[in-house]
């Protein structure tokens, strides 16, 4: 599904990446922000599709959108979505 919306280098971070998941959890996704490789509406479309499919709240942030205080931590814990499933976090 992610490929349909053309994001690339999609990574999960935050509580889910750390294995802390419960019914109130949300999923944090980090994506590259090269607008030459992704269309402008991809975040909204990907967000809606993922929330509908997974029944979790989804937050999407680009590398450029990360605050300088958390950037290093996010990069350190981020896991590529292709190699990561929610079952690994449970």
Coordinates of N, CA and C in Angstrom, one line a residue:
X1 N 0.8 -1.2 0.0 CA 0.0 0.0 0.0 C 0.9 1.3 0.0
X2 N 1.9 1.3 0.8 CA 2.8 2.5 0.8 C 3.3 2.8 -0.6
X3 N 3.6 1.8 -1.4 CA 4.1 2.1 -2.7 C 3.1 2.9 -3.6
X4 N 1.8 2.6 -3.3 CA 0.8 3.2 -4.1 C 0.8 4.8 -3.9
X5 N 1.2 5.2 -2.7 CA 1.3 6.6 -2.4 C 2.7 7.2 -2.6
X6 N 3.6 6.4 -3.0 CA 5.0 6.9 -3.4 C 5.9 7.4 -2.3
X7 N 5.7 7.1 -1.0 CA 6.7 7.6 -0.1 C 7.9 6.6 -0.2
X8 N 9.0 7.0 0.3 CA 10.1 6.1 0.3 C 10.9 6.2 1.6
X9 N 11.6 5.1 1.9 CA 12.4 5.1 3.1 C 11.4 5.3 4.3
X10 N 10.4 4.5 4.3 CA 9.4 4.6 5.4 C 9.9 3.8 6.6
X11 N 9.9 4.5 7.8 CA 10.4 3.9 9.0 C 9.4 4.1 10.1
X12 N 9.4 3.1 11.1 CA 8.5 3.3 12.2 C 9.5 3.6 13.4
X13 N 9.0 4.5 14.3 CA 9.8 4.9 15.5 C 8.8 5.1 16.6
X14 N 9.3 5.5 17.7 CA 8.5 5.7 18.9 C 8.2 4.5 19.7
X15 N 7.0 4.5 20.3 CA 6.6 3.4 21.2 C 6.5 2.1 20.5
X16 N 6.0 2.1 19.3 CA 5.8 0.8 18.6 C 7.2 0.3 18.2
X17 N 8.1 1.1 17.8 CA 9.5 0.6 17.5 C 10.2 0.1 18.7
X18 N 9.8 0.6 19.9 CA 10.4 0.2 21.2 C 9.7 -1.0 21.8
X19 N 8.6 -1.5 21.1 CA 7.9 -2.7 21.6 C 6.9 -2.4 22.7
X20 N 6.5 -1.1 22.8 CA 5.5 -0.7 23.8 C 4.2 -0.5 23.1
X21 N 3.3 -1.5 23.0 CA 2.1 -1.4 22.3 C 0.9 -1.8 23.1
X22 N -0.1 -1.0 23.1 CA -1.4 -1.4 23.7 C -2.5 -0.8 22.9
X23 N -3.8 -1.0 23.3 CA -4.9 -0.5 22.5 C -4.9 1.0 22.4
X24 N -4.2 1.8 23.2 CA -4.2 3.2 23.1 C -3.0 3.7 22.3
X25 N -2.1 2.8 21.8 CA -0.9 3.2 21.1 C -1.2 3.9 19.8
X26 N -0.3 4.6 19.3 CA -0.4 5.1 18.0 C 1.0 4.8 17.3
X27 N 1.0 4.9 16.0 CA 2.1 4.5 15.2 C 2.8 5.8 14.6
X28 N 4.1 5.9 14.9 CA 4.8 7.1 14.4 C 5.6 6.6 13.1
X29 N 5.4 7.3 12.0 CA 6.2 6.9 10.8 C 7.0 8.1 10.4
X30 N 8.2 7.8 10.0 CA 9.2 8.7 9.5 C 9.4 8.4 8.0
X31 N 9.3 9.4 7.1 CA 9.5 9.2 5.7 C 10.4 10.3 5.2
X32 N 11.1 10.0 4.1 CA 12.0 11.0 3.4 C 11.1 12.0 2.8
X33 N 11.6 13.2 2.6 CA 10.8 14.3 2.1 C 11.3 14.9 0.8
X34 N 11.8 14.1 -0.1 CA 12.2 14.6 -1.4 C 11.0 14.7 -2.3
X35 N 10.5 15.9 -2.4 CA 9.3 16.2 -3.2 C 9.4 15.8 -4.6
X36 N 10.6 15.6 -5.1 CA 10.7 15.1 -6.5 C 10.4 13.6 -6.6
X37 N 10.4 12.9 -5.5 CA 10.2 11.5 -5.5 C 8.8 11.1 -4.9
X38 N 8.1 12.0 -4.3 CA 6.8 11.8 -3.7 C 5.8 12.9 -4.2
X39 N 4.5 12.5 -4.2 CA 3.6 13.5 -4.6 C 3.1 14.3 -3.4
X40 N 2.6 15.4 -3.5 CA 2.2 16.3 -2.4 C 1.1 15.8 -1.5
X41 N 0.3 14.9 -2.1 CA -0.9 14.4 -1.2 C -0.6 13.1 -0.6
X42 N 0.6 12.6 -0.7 CA 0.9 11.2 -0.2 C 0.7 11.1 1.3
X43 N 1.0 12.0 2.1 CA 0.9 11.9 3.5 C -0.5 11.7 3.9
X44 N -1.4 12.5 3.4 CA -2.8 12.4 3.8 C -3.4 11.1 3.3
X45 N -3.1 10.7 2.1 CA -3.7 9.5 1.6 C -3.1 8.3 2.3
X46 N -1.8 8.3 2.5 CA -1.2 7.2 3.3 C -1.7 7.1 4.7
X47 N -1.9 8.2 5.3 CA -2.4 8.3 6.7 C -3.8 7.7 6.8
X48 N -4.7 8.1 5.9 CA -6.1 7.6 5.9 C -6.1 6.1 5.6
X49 N -5.4 5.6 4.6 CA -5.3 4.2 4.3 C -4.8 3.4 5.5
X50 N -3.7 3.8 6.1 CA -3.1 3.1 7.2 C -4.0 3.0 8.4
X51 N -4.6 4.2 8.7 CA -5.5 4.2 9.9 C -6.7 3.3 9.7
X52 N -7.3 3.3 8.4 CA -8.4 2.4 8.1 C -8.0 1.0 8.2
X53 N -6.8 0.6 7.7 CA -6.4 -0.8 7.6 C -6.0 -1.3 9.0
X54 N -5.2 -0.5 9.8 CA -4.7 -1.0 11.0 C -5.5 -0.7 12.2
X55 N -6.4 0.3 12.1 CA -7.3 0.7 13.2 C -6.4 1.3 14.4
X56 N -5.4 2.0 14.0 CA -4.5 2.7 15.0 C -4.4 4.1 14.5
X57 N -4.2 5.0 15.4 CA -3.9 6.4 15.0 C -2.5 6.4 14.5
X58 N -2.3 7.1 13.4 CA -1.0 7.2 12.7 C -0.5 8.6 12.7
X59 N 0.8 8.8 13.0 CA 1.4 10.1 12.8 C 2.5 9.9 11.8
X60 N 2.6 10.8 10.8 CA 3.6 10.8 9.8 C 4.4 12.1 9.9
X61 N 5.7 11.9 9.9 CA 6.6 13.1 10.0 C 7.7 12.9 8.9
X62 N 8.2 13.9 8.3 CA 9.3 13.9 7.4 C 10.6 14.1 8.2
X63 N 11.7 13.8 7.6 CA 13.0 14.0 8.3 C 13.1 15.5 8.5
X64 N 12.7 16.3 7.6 CA 12.8 17.8 7.7 C 11.9 18.3 8.8
X65 N 10.8 17.6 9.1 CA 9.9 18.0 10.1 C 10.3 17.6 11.6
X66 N 11.3 16.9 11.7 CA 11.8 16.5 13.1 C 12.4 17.6 13.8
X67 N 12.1 17.8 15.0 CA 12.8 18.8 15.8 C 14.2 18.4 16.1
X68 N 15.1 19.4 16.3 CA 16.5 19.1 16.5 C 16.7 18.4 17.9
X69 N 15.8 18.5 18.8 CA 16.0 17.9 20.1 C 15.7 16.4 20.1
X70 N 14.9 15.9 19.1 CA 14.6 14.5 19.1 C 15.1 13.8 17.9
X71 N 15.7 14.5 16.9 CA 16.2 13.9 15.7 C 17.1 12.7 15.9
X72 N 18.1 12.9 16.7 CA 19.1 11.8 16.9 C 18.4 10.5 17.5
X73 N 17.5 10.7 18.5 CA 16.8 9.6 19.1 C 15.9 8.9 18.0
X74 N 15.2 9.7 17.2 CA 14.3 9.1 16.2 C 15.1 8.3 15.2
X75 N 16.2 8.8 14.7 CA 17.1 8.1 13.8 C 17.6 6.8 14.4
X76 N 18.0 6.9 15.7 CA 18.6 5.7 16.3 C 17.6 4.6 16.5
X77 N 16.3 4.9 16.8 CA 15.4 3.8 17.0 C 14.5 3.5 15.8
X78 N 14.6 4.2 14.7 CA 13.7 4.0 13.6 C 14.1 2.6 12.9
X79 N 13.0 1.9 12.6 CA 13.1 0.6 11.9 C 12.4 0.7 10.6
X80 N 13.0 0.2 9.5 CA 12.4 0.2 8.2 C 11.1 -0.5 8.2
X81 N 10.1 0.0 7.7 CA 8.7 -0.6 7.7 C 8.7 -1.9 7.0
X82 N 9.5 -2.0 5.9 CA 9.5 -3.2 5.1 C 9.9 -4.4 6.0
X83 N 10.9 -4.2 6.9 CA 11.4 -5.2 7.7 C 10.8 -5.3 9.1
X84 N 9.7 -4.6 9.4 CA 9.1 -4.4 10.7 C 7.6 -4.7 10.6
X85 N 7.1 -5.5 11.5 CA 5.7 -5.7 11.6 C 5.2 -5.4 13.0
X86 N 3.9 -5.1 13.2 CA 3.4 -4.8 14.5 C 3.6 -6.0 15.4
X87 N 3.6 -7.2 14.9 CA 3.7 -8.4 15.7 C 5.1 -8.5 16.4
X88 N 6.1 -7.9 15.8 CA 7.4 -7.8 16.5 C 7.4 -6.9 17.7
X89 N 6.4 -6.0 17.7 CA 6.4 -5.0 18.9 C 5.6 -5.6 20.0
X90 N 4.8 -6.6 19.8 CA 4.0 -7.2 20.9 C 4.7 -8.3 21.6

